[in-house]
Amino acid sequence: MSAMSNRRPICALPDLLISQIAAGEVIERPASVLKELVENAVDAGAQSVEIRLEAGGIRRIAVIDDGMGIPSDELSLALTRHATSKITSLDELESVHSMGFRGEALASIAAVSQLTLISRTRDADHAWSLEPGTTQAVAAAGAQGTTVEVKYLFDAVPARRKFLRAEPTEFGHCIDAIERIALAFPEVSFRVFHNDRAVRQWLPASALKRISDVLGDEFNEHGIELNAQSGPISLLGVITRPAAARARADRQFLFVNGRHVRDRTVSHAIRSAYADVLHGDRQPAFVLFLQIDPSAVDVNVHPAKHEVRFRDTGAVHRFVSHAVTQALSGTAGAHQISPTAGLSKAAQPWPPLAGGDGVRDSASRFSSTPLPYNPAWQQGSQSALHLREPTSISGGLPAWEALYQPAAQDAPAWPLGRALAQVHGIYILSQTSSGLALIDMHAAHERVVYEQLKHALDSQTMPQQTLLVPVVFRVTDKEVALAEECHEQLAALGFEMAASGPQALTLRSVPALLARGDLEALARGVLRDLEQVGASRLLTEQRNTLLATMACHGAVRANRQLTVEEMNALLRQMEQTERADQCNHGRPTWVHWNVSELDKFFLRGQ
Ligand SMILES: Nc1ncnc2c1ncn2[C@@H]1O[C@H](COP(=O)(O)OP(=O)(O)OP(=O)(O)O)[C@@H](O)[C@H]1O
Ligand SMILES: [Mg+2]
């Protein structure tokens, strides 16, 4: 029998059930309770916050603050849905400065746990307490501030309880939540206890010090400080240099007006700024604070406030991407190229914080000298080379061979020297006028191809190659739609791709520079990037992300045997390529040793 046959009358839901349903959106696990409680403490102007967890926060969470407190006659209101002291009108919502504004968190938490609220304002003689399930405050002991204790989360809601993970996992989520708030409020001190054991403590500090206190030395050693402002918008914080990129995106913290959020626009802007020096699968680490006029951003778009919406996403994207690009450009060529060393002290614009010296030079045997890109090389080597402009490459030529022509053997002293041999199918060994160089051929070639693609696209002359045998590959409906929607962008990049079924695409042309690689992987990579960007007009930075993906697929792979001529041609190309000393993954592309360093190592003449 269908449910319709015995229809029940429409009824208003009881208040508790409403709160329990609302809690479903806001309170997912102990960490979400903790986030709400600590945000309330910060909103109340607390200078010091103590957090006590038991059993990963499942059995008990207590947050004790020294903030302004709640008057006794408002205690039960604090637990009432849609009751808040933070906004009173739509106007105020649109320019909200506090973390809270819905008047919903405590009511939701109280609906799915046993919540005790104890508070004392500055002028009160003593504290007042509201026990679980009561609405009448009773006198209690306590210092100024508020204590919220939450016990037995979801005990009364078994369906929810089932979804909680093991205690250590929930504890981990709690720590993540606390860390995010601690990063945003460095002037507040935090102490965290788990099962009565002290597990974290952060004293009031500067924003930068707090970052290294919370996240460890990574940002200290590899950080680049960023401080950019443009009218009403500013970006502060630390990003890590490309060489320190990670395999996972687990160290990316974005705060918009002090609120930790995930945001596609900003993430994409950051990614695209790194695109020149970092490839798709490597992840930069960053802690960035975006400050923007509150009326230019809507914070009320996600039930747990994990997302915001910018009024002018384009402007935010441009600003962030520009700021990060600027910060990164200060590091081009500044990496330490000694094989065993970390980053050099001189190359570190951010002075080491207390506790870490940030320098590992002592570990290295050779303190090799970097040869940063020098535009003068171009003139010096031009006459000896017969390099083809990328635009002149005819569609039919295989990519690798087409890129290079043999260089004259009696050429002048080139910065990267003359290739002698290929080593382990990966490196090129070359003799320079002053020593020896080893070059990572894939990384170097990737950089060269990237710059060539960029040049070709800039001059709107991306050479295209029509495939004799079109490549058909299976995709999702979404990808088919995307390919059709982005037809123009794809064409500009040298691709001709069309639907050949609800879940298949046919690739008919590709950029000639890349025609030799794995075309399906190339097309998929480009689609993936386009999905991130959306079908809007491609901004320069977004375009560069795409080109980096393409270059990675087009670059010569390890174990490909190169002739000496090909190797030399690659070295000459590198000398002509801007920032060729850093590959798209942020790793150095070559290392150099002076004869004098070799002599010293072999104790010659001593
Ligand atoms: N630690 C605290 N110190 C002082 N006042 C508090 C504290 N926690 C809650 N309050 C008061 O209780 C009210 C309700 O808190 P609750 O977290 O439910 O809502 P909110 O913070 O106003 O909005 P949101 O639901 O977005 O968090 C707050 O507006 C505030 O006045
Ligand atoms: Mg709140």
XYZ file of C-alpha atoms and ligand atoms in Angstrom:
638
model
C 0.000 0.000 0.000
C 1.347 3.412 -0.806
C 1.822 5.932 1.961
C -0.726 8.216 0.326
C -3.661 5.951 1.052
C -3.588 6.687 4.752
C -2.738 10.333 4.646
C -2.000 12.102 7.912
C -2.845 15.711 8.579
C -0.183 18.426 8.239
C 1.234 19.287 11.645
C 3.798 21.820 12.828
C 6.833 19.922 14.073
C 7.657 20.055 17.768
C 10.466 22.459 18.624
C 12.924 19.815 19.754
C 12.494 17.884 16.526
C 13.034 21.062 14.512
C 16.298 21.610 16.339
C 17.306 18.017 15.847
C 16.686 18.322 12.138
C 18.576 21.611 12.015
C 21.412 20.024 13.949
C 21.719 17.517 11.124
C 23.041 20.283 8.944
C 25.287 22.038 11.420
C 26.522 19.335 13.759
C 28.062 16.384 12.060
C 30.579 15.211 14.638
C 32.391 16.335 17.803
C 34.655 18.587 15.760
C 31.639 20.585 14.540
C 30.488 21.112 18.131
C 33.959 22.248 19.043
C 34.146 24.653 16.153
C 30.884 26.299 17.191
C 31.856 26.553 20.853
C 35.311 27.957 20.211
C 33.924 30.443 17.703
C 31.470 31.613 20.355
C 34.344 32.054 22.808
C 36.276 34.123 20.296
C 33.180 36.174 19.468
C 32.850 36.885 23.211
C 36.294 38.491 23.199
C 38.064 35.686 25.069
C 41.804 36.038 25.501
C 42.284 32.530 26.668
C 40.345 29.410 25.734
C 40.660 26.027 27.388
C 39.354 22.943 25.637
C 38.815 19.619 27.372
C 37.954 16.535 25.371
C 37.113 13.027 26.453
C 37.016 10.011 24.185
C 37.713 12.007 21.062
C 35.051 14.516 22.072
C 32.295 11.903 21.812
C 31.883 11.514 25.564
C 32.605 15.092 26.572
C 33.642 18.434 25.161
C 34.113 21.425 27.451
C 35.128 24.876 26.280
C 36.062 27.364 28.973
C 36.628 30.989 28.045
C 37.315 34.262 29.807
C 35.114 36.333 27.522
C 32.321 38.746 28.334
C 29.886 36.110 29.586
C 26.101 35.877 29.282
C 23.760 37.590 31.788
C 21.731 35.091 33.837
C 18.405 36.184 32.345
C 19.670 35.447 28.822
C 21.081 32.009 29.478
C 18.067 30.089 28.293
C 17.721 32.416 25.292
C 21.242 31.429 24.296
C 19.919 27.916 23.792
C 16.858 29.039 21.865
C 16.827 28.715 18.116
C 17.154 31.907 16.104
C 18.212 33.899 19.165
C 21.465 35.791 18.847
C 23.191 38.874 20.208
C 25.245 39.283 17.042
C 22.883 40.697 14.470
C 19.491 42.368 14.566
C 18.820 43.171 10.936
C 19.534 42.151 7.376
C 21.876 45.124 7.118
C 23.932 43.789 9.963
C 23.952 40.327 8.449
C 25.384 41.779 5.279
C 28.299 43.342 7.082
C 28.778 40.794 9.860
C 32.157 40.751 11.610
C 31.540 37.975 14.108
C 31.890 34.245 13.497
C 28.312 33.592 14.597
C 25.156 35.226 13.282
C 22.431 32.579 12.994
C 21.650 32.038 16.666
C 21.451 28.385 15.933
C 24.581 26.596 17.101
C 23.852 26.150 20.802
C 20.230 25.189 20.182
C 21.314 22.571 17.668
C 23.991 21.162 19.946
C 21.623 21.096 22.933
C 19.095 19.161 20.857
C 21.495 16.272 20.271
C 23.489 16.166 23.510
C 23.429 16.961 27.207
C 24.509 20.600 27.300
C 25.412 22.563 30.423
C 25.949 26.309 30.161
C 27.719 28.202 32.946
C 28.469 31.882 32.615
C 29.416 34.960 34.538
C 29.523 38.527 33.260
C 31.932 41.091 34.596
C 29.471 42.798 36.958
C 27.818 39.613 38.261
C 28.593 38.488 41.840
C 28.764 34.900 40.815
C 28.202 32.599 37.890
C 24.892 31.099 36.774
C 24.339 27.680 35.397
C 21.769 26.113 33.155
C 21.601 22.353 33.531
C 20.676 20.039 30.641
C 16.986 20.094 29.834
C 16.164 23.028 32.150
C 15.316 26.639 31.420
C 15.844 28.056 34.898
C 19.350 29.299 35.721
C 20.744 28.449 39.145
C 23.581 30.092 41.062
C 26.976 28.474 40.508
C 30.667 28.998 41.115
C 32.927 30.255 38.356
C 35.178 33.056 37.134
C 34.234 35.610 34.524
C 33.526 34.005 31.203
C 31.597 31.082 29.888
C 31.902 27.331 30.136
C 29.947 25.117 27.810
C 30.002 21.416 28.489
C 28.617 19.001 25.925
C 28.237 15.364 26.928
C 27.089 12.219 25.162
C 26.839 13.665 21.689
C 24.175 11.911 19.588
C 23.306 9.425 22.340
C 19.670 10.330 21.809
C 20.024 10.198 18.018
C 21.321 6.685 17.289
C 21.113 7.184 13.531
C 23.696 9.926 13.821
C 25.770 8.221 16.422
C 26.322 5.359 13.993
C 28.203 7.655 11.679
C 30.796 8.650 14.233
C 34.207 7.110 13.653
C 36.672 5.658 16.106
C 37.791 7.935 18.931
C 41.250 8.683 17.494
C 39.671 9.742 14.211
C 37.180 12.034 15.915
C 39.952 13.404 18.083
C 41.971 14.148 14.947
C 39.049 16.074 13.479
C 38.751 18.020 16.730
C 42.399 19.011 16.597
C 42.028 20.088 12.966
C 39.082 22.278 13.918
C 40.962 23.880 16.799
C 44.036 24.466 14.660
C 42.026 26.324 12.062
C 40.577 28.691 14.641
C 43.922 29.085 16.403
C 45.511 30.142 13.104
C 42.887 32.821 12.636
C 43.145 34.184 16.163
C 46.846 34.295 17.073
C 46.250 36.827 19.858
C 44.140 34.304 21.771
C 45.840 31.590 23.811
C 44.576 28.017 23.537
C 45.097 24.980 25.721
C 43.782 21.590 24.732
C 43.426 18.524 26.933
C 42.436 15.051 25.854
C 41.418 12.638 28.603
C 43.057 15.087 31.055
C 46.360 15.044 29.242
C 47.633 18.346 27.815
C 47.936 17.854 24.057
C 48.299 21.349 22.600
C 49.133 24.773 23.892
C 49.571 27.950 21.937
C 50.463 31.222 23.579
C 49.433 34.570 22.136
C 51.734 35.345 19.221
C 52.093 37.199 15.958
C 50.255 35.695 13.017
C 53.471 34.280 11.559
C 54.653 32.823 14.825
C 51.265 31.228 15.372
C 51.480 29.580 11.952
C 54.746 27.897 12.798
C 53.560 27.082 16.327
C 50.513 25.315 14.947
C 51.818 23.823 11.732
C 55.456 23.214 12.516
C 58.635 24.201 10.790
C 57.559 23.588 7.232
C 56.297 27.123 6.846
C 59.277 28.437 8.707
C 61.804 26.733 6.478
C 60.114 26.969 3.128
C 57.755 29.881 3.643
C 57.471 33.026 1.611
C 55.695 35.785 3.411
C 52.953 37.454 1.498
C 51.456 40.834 2.180
C 49.443 42.435 -0.573
C 46.777 45.055 -0.569
C 44.633 46.617 -3.217
C 42.010 49.072 -2.016
C 39.535 47.305 0.262
C 41.026 43.839 -0.221
C 44.204 42.418 1.244
C 45.980 39.102 1.408
C 48.377 38.202 4.187
C 50.085 35.042 5.185
C 52.627 32.505 4.100
C 52.925 30.308 1.047
C 55.576 27.655 0.586
C 58.073 27.728 -2.188
C 57.393 25.328 -5.039
C 60.299 23.078 -4.124
C 58.529 22.253 -0.857
C 55.258 21.248 -2.547
C 53.470 18.210 -1.241
C 51.667 15.248 -2.707
C 48.478 16.113 -0.823
C 46.484 19.292 -0.466
C 46.394 18.885 3.290
C 48.166 22.072 4.225
C 46.068 24.665 2.549
C 44.351 27.092 4.841
C 42.291 29.949 3.557
C 40.587 32.406 5.851
C 38.177 35.004 4.590
C 37.730 37.716 7.186
C 38.977 35.309 9.844
C 36.656 32.505 8.814
C 38.160 29.274 7.552
C 36.519 28.425 4.264
C 36.961 26.371 1.144
C 36.681 28.465 -1.934
C 37.093 27.435 -5.526
C 37.833 30.889 -6.810
C 40.676 31.522 -4.413
C 42.033 27.964 -4.653
C 42.074 28.219 -8.363
C 43.764 31.600 -8.289
C 46.481 30.189 -6.056
C 46.911 27.111 -8.215
C 47.227 29.139 -11.339
C 49.833 31.369 -9.747
C 51.843 28.234 -9.006
C 51.158 26.790 -12.439
C 54.398 28.104 -13.879
C 56.476 26.348 -11.302
C 54.375 23.469 -10.083
C 52.524 20.754 -11.871
C 48.981 19.509 -11.276
C 49.682 16.649 -8.935
C 51.928 18.602 -6.559
C 50.248 20.742 -3.965
C 51.535 23.954 -2.465
C 51.041 24.594 1.224
C 49.668 27.926 2.354
C 48.036 29.822 5.158
C 46.363 32.883 3.704
C 44.154 35.472 5.247
C 41.984 37.325 2.806
C 40.487 40.464 4.262
C 37.713 41.996 2.280
C 34.940 44.463 2.929
C 32.274 42.271 4.606
C 29.616 43.681 2.348
C 31.520 42.300 -0.647
C 31.143 38.741 0.544
C 28.127 36.659 1.543
C 28.899 34.402 4.504
C 25.417 32.952 4.670
C 25.618 30.366 1.907
C 26.540 27.139 3.679
C 24.855 25.545 6.719
C 28.150 25.074 8.528
C 29.611 28.279 7.053
C 32.336 26.368 5.220
C 31.868 28.440 2.118
C 31.366 32.059 1.199
C 30.297 33.807 -1.965
C 32.149 36.811 -3.322
C 30.216 39.544 -5.027
C 32.946 39.982 -7.633
C 34.689 36.637 -8.069
C 36.683 37.869 -11.047
C 38.247 40.676 -9.034
C 39.103 38.352 -6.164
C 40.641 35.840 -8.562
C 42.772 38.481 -10.242
C 43.915 39.961 -6.961
C 44.872 36.659 -5.341
C 46.542 35.276 -8.403
C 48.538 38.452 -8.861
C 49.585 38.608 -5.220
C 50.738 34.989 -5.149
C 52.500 35.266 -8.500
C 54.377 38.316 -7.227
C 55.434 36.517 -4.085
C 56.579 33.496 -6.069
C 58.458 35.452 -8.689
C 60.817 36.660 -5.998
C 61.964 33.068 -5.677
C 62.663 32.178 -9.283
C 66.134 30.700 -9.530
C 66.686 31.176 -5.821
C 66.532 27.514 -4.969
C 69.466 25.699 -3.544
C 70.730 23.405 -6.220
C 73.155 21.433 -4.168
C 72.005 17.814 -4.376
C 71.820 17.227 -0.641
C 70.965 20.606 0.721
C 67.662 22.161 1.722
C 66.944 25.760 0.968
C 69.676 28.264 1.388
C 69.503 30.959 3.977
C 70.178 33.741 1.539
C 67.296 32.628 -0.602
C 64.862 32.848 2.261
C 62.951 36.090 2.318
C 61.188 35.152 5.513
C 63.574 35.316 8.461
C 63.546 32.093 10.456
C 61.297 32.159 13.479
C 62.474 31.353 16.934
C 63.201 27.702 17.351
C 64.155 26.789 13.792
C 67.255 27.847 11.928
C 65.782 26.906 8.595
C 69.148 26.099 7.115
C 70.474 22.717 6.228
C 73.522 23.795 4.274
C 75.867 22.071 6.639
C 74.632 18.757 5.295
C 75.879 19.413 1.824
C 79.294 18.667 0.478
C 79.135 20.830 -2.563
C 77.832 24.303 -2.200
C 77.221 24.676 -5.860
C 76.618 28.018 -7.457
C 73.322 28.558 -9.184
C 73.428 30.079 -12.630
C 70.235 32.078 -12.726
C 68.577 32.828 -16.039
C 70.451 35.552 -17.760
C 68.907 37.290 -20.755
C 72.393 37.954 -22.100
C 72.740 34.255 -22.823
C 70.199 34.638 -25.521
C 72.327 36.992 -27.516
C 75.446 34.978 -26.890
C 74.021 31.760 -28.134
C 71.661 32.979 -30.786
C 74.126 33.037 -33.633
C 75.316 29.514 -33.034
C 71.827 28.100 -32.996
C 69.273 27.329 -35.573
C 66.301 27.136 -33.349
C 62.955 27.067 -34.926
C 60.297 29.357 -33.701
C 57.467 27.265 -32.290
C 55.137 28.868 -34.770
C 57.066 27.519 -37.705
C 56.658 23.904 -36.727
C 54.608 22.254 -39.383
C 51.767 20.079 -38.264
C 53.203 16.883 -39.672
C 56.507 16.783 -37.799
C 56.913 14.597 -34.739
C 57.092 16.781 -31.663
C 60.442 15.975 -30.158
C 62.430 15.955 -33.355
C 60.635 19.040 -34.536
C 61.646 21.013 -31.524
C 65.330 20.896 -32.049
C 67.936 21.071 -34.687
C 71.474 19.998 -34.021
C 73.643 22.793 -32.682
C 77.060 23.505 -34.084
C 79.777 21.632 -32.251
C 82.370 24.428 -32.293
C 80.134 26.853 -30.527
C 81.269 29.343 -27.868
C 81.137 28.612 -24.144
C 77.503 27.978 -23.367
C 76.282 28.415 -19.791
C 74.993 24.867 -19.665
C 77.986 23.505 -21.535
C 78.247 20.724 -24.049
C 76.386 17.479 -23.532
C 78.595 14.441 -23.059
C 76.217 11.619 -22.243
C 72.838 10.530 -21.003
C 72.944 9.039 -17.518
C 70.462 6.394 -16.329
C 68.005 7.501 -18.984
C 67.199 10.530 -16.852
C 70.047 12.998 -16.741
C 72.235 14.735 -19.244
C 75.860 15.125 -18.218
C 77.539 18.150 -19.674
C 80.877 19.872 -19.449
C 80.751 23.609 -18.941
C 83.559 26.136 -19.182
C 83.970 26.072 -15.410
C 82.861 22.598 -14.369
C 80.220 19.924 -14.732
C 76.456 20.066 -14.985
C 73.734 17.449 -14.641
C 70.387 18.223 -16.208
C 67.080 16.499 -15.544
C 65.927 16.062 -19.115
C 62.199 15.595 -18.540
C 61.946 18.519 -16.166
C 63.974 20.725 -18.451
C 62.066 19.759 -21.545
C 58.761 20.278 -19.803
C 59.739 23.828 -19.006
C 60.852 24.472 -22.562
C 57.643 23.062 -24.037
C 55.602 25.085 -21.581
C 57.220 28.322 -22.607
C 56.813 27.432 -26.275
C 53.138 26.715 -25.814
C 52.737 29.986 -23.992
C 54.449 31.837 -26.788
C 52.370 30.120 -29.460
C 49.154 30.866 -27.639
C 50.117 34.474 -27.021
C 50.728 35.042 -30.690
C 47.545 33.112 -31.516
C 49.472 30.731 -33.684
C 49.152 27.464 -31.842
C 50.154 24.978 -34.516
C 47.548 22.283 -34.750
C 47.931 18.787 -36.012
C 45.026 16.878 -37.455
C 45.143 13.259 -36.427
C 45.121 10.672 -39.181
C 43.282 8.346 -36.846
C 41.029 10.248 -34.451
C 41.209 9.136 -30.830
C 37.902 8.109 -29.276
C 37.661 7.835 -25.509
C 34.979 7.237 -22.927
C 34.017 10.073 -20.607
C 31.112 11.085 -18.401
C 28.075 13.017 -19.625
C 29.436 15.970 -17.717
C 32.699 15.882 -19.614
C 30.879 15.699 -22.929
C 28.898 18.780 -21.950
C 32.071 20.500 -20.834
C 33.890 19.779 -24.083
C 30.983 21.241 -26.035
C 30.679 24.237 -23.776
C 34.414 24.951 -23.982
C 34.694 24.357 -27.695
C 36.237 27.764 -28.296
C 38.821 27.566 -25.546
C 39.812 24.107 -26.688
C 40.195 25.309 -30.252
C 42.448 28.152 -29.127
C 44.620 25.603 -27.363
C 44.857 23.514 -30.508
C 42.271 20.856 -29.713
C 39.366 19.726 -31.755
C 37.143 17.532 -29.673
C 33.557 16.555 -30.328
C 30.939 14.331 -28.802
C 30.575 10.987 -30.508
C 27.904 9.603 -28.229
C 26.431 10.458 -24.849
C 29.589 9.285 -23.111
C 32.338 9.433 -25.697
C 34.521 12.136 -27.175
C 36.449 12.067 -30.428
C 39.728 13.902 -30.576
C 40.497 15.056 -34.095
C 43.293 17.599 -33.675
C 45.847 18.364 -31.013
C 48.567 20.972 -30.605
C 51.378 19.935 -32.950
C 53.946 20.383 -30.182
C 52.310 17.582 -28.256
C 51.203 15.261 -31.011
C 53.674 12.578 -30.016
C 52.495 11.944 -26.438
C 49.619 10.025 -24.908
C 46.800 12.001 -26.486
C 43.987 10.593 -24.437
C 45.771 11.418 -21.188
C 46.512 14.866 -22.554
C 42.875 15.490 -23.470
C 41.662 14.220 -20.122
C 44.130 16.434 -18.266
C 42.957 19.487 -20.179
C 39.300 18.661 -19.541
C 40.005 18.266 -15.856
C 41.589 21.696 -15.733
C 38.748 23.228 -17.717
C 36.256 21.784 -15.290
C 38.009 23.625 -12.478
C 37.981 26.853 -14.401
C 34.475 26.651 -15.798
C 33.512 27.783 -19.228
C 34.153 31.447 -18.602
C 36.734 33.349 -20.583
C 40.174 32.003 -19.753
C 42.222 34.324 -17.615
C 45.955 34.310 -18.161
C 46.652 32.373 -14.994
C 44.024 29.758 -15.749
C 45.382 29.414 -19.213
C 48.851 28.853 -17.808
C 47.560 26.062 -15.588
C 46.246 24.398 -18.699
C 49.486 24.885 -20.555
C 51.429 23.360 -17.677
C 49.214 20.284 -17.827
C 49.777 20.091 -21.547
C 53.536 20.534 -21.256
C 53.798 17.735 -18.747
C 52.148 15.370 -21.208
C 54.291 16.591 -24.065
C 57.708 16.478 -22.445
C 60.204 13.770 -23.208
C 59.900 10.826 -20.837
C 62.600 9.101 -18.871
C 64.466 6.331 -20.671
C 63.933 7.925 -24.034
C 67.358 7.680 -25.683
C 68.549 11.070 -26.884
C 71.324 11.667 -29.357
C 74.102 14.036 -28.339
C 72.683 16.524 -30.812
C 69.269 16.336 -29.236
C 70.809 16.796 -25.815
C 72.748 19.819 -26.917
C 69.698 21.256 -28.576
C 67.797 20.913 -25.316
C 70.563 22.697 -23.400
C 70.512 25.572 -25.876
C 66.740 25.765 -25.586
C 67.032 25.906 -21.848
C 69.444 28.782 -22.046
C 66.869 30.641 -24.063
C 63.966 29.815 -21.820
C 62.990 32.053 -19.006
C 63.134 30.403 -15.590
C 64.470 27.236 -17.155
C 66.293 26.481 -13.932
C 63.062 25.522 -12.260
C 60.731 22.955 -13.761
C 56.947 23.135 -13.686
C 57.026 20.996 -10.570
C 59.149 23.524 -8.745
C 62.155 21.271 -8.684
C 65.488 22.451 -9.964
C 66.167 21.327 -13.512
C 69.925 21.167 -13.245
C 72.856 21.234 -10.872
C 76.349 22.552 -11.464
C 79.721 21.969 -9.842
C 82.752 24.137 -10.397
C 86.078 22.456 -11.025
C 87.388 24.267 -7.960
C 84.702 22.583 -5.843
C 85.543 19.225 -7.321
C 89.226 19.881 -6.622
C 88.411 20.717 -3.046
C 86.383 17.555 -2.681
C 89.206 15.404 -4.072
C 91.719 17.334 -1.934
C 93.677 18.279 -5.015
C 96.428 20.833 -4.528
C 96.063 20.921 -0.743
N 31.100 31.605 24.977
C 30.160 32.573 24.962
N 30.365 33.741 25.579
C 29.423 34.716 25.562
N 28.248 34.590 24.928
C 27.980 33.454 24.298
C 28.907 32.379 24.268
N 28.366 31.372 23.566
C 27.162 31.800 23.161
N 26.915 33.045 23.590
C 25.692 33.820 23.364
O 24.684 32.940 22.970
C 24.143 33.317 21.721
C 23.787 32.074 20.948
O 24.952 31.370 20.561
P 24.924 30.495 19.242
O 26.258 29.972 18.986
O 23.791 29.538 19.364
O 24.503 31.537 18.137
P 25.389 32.653 17.429
O 26.798 32.523 17.807
O 24.732 33.950 17.718
O 25.160 32.267 15.920
P 25.644 30.916 15.184
O 24.515 29.960 15.235
O 25.914 31.377 13.812
O 26.824 30.413 15.911
C 25.202 34.168 21.078
O 24.631 35.088 20.183
C 25.842 34.847 22.281
O 25.154 35.979 22.643
Mg 27.822 30.705 17.631
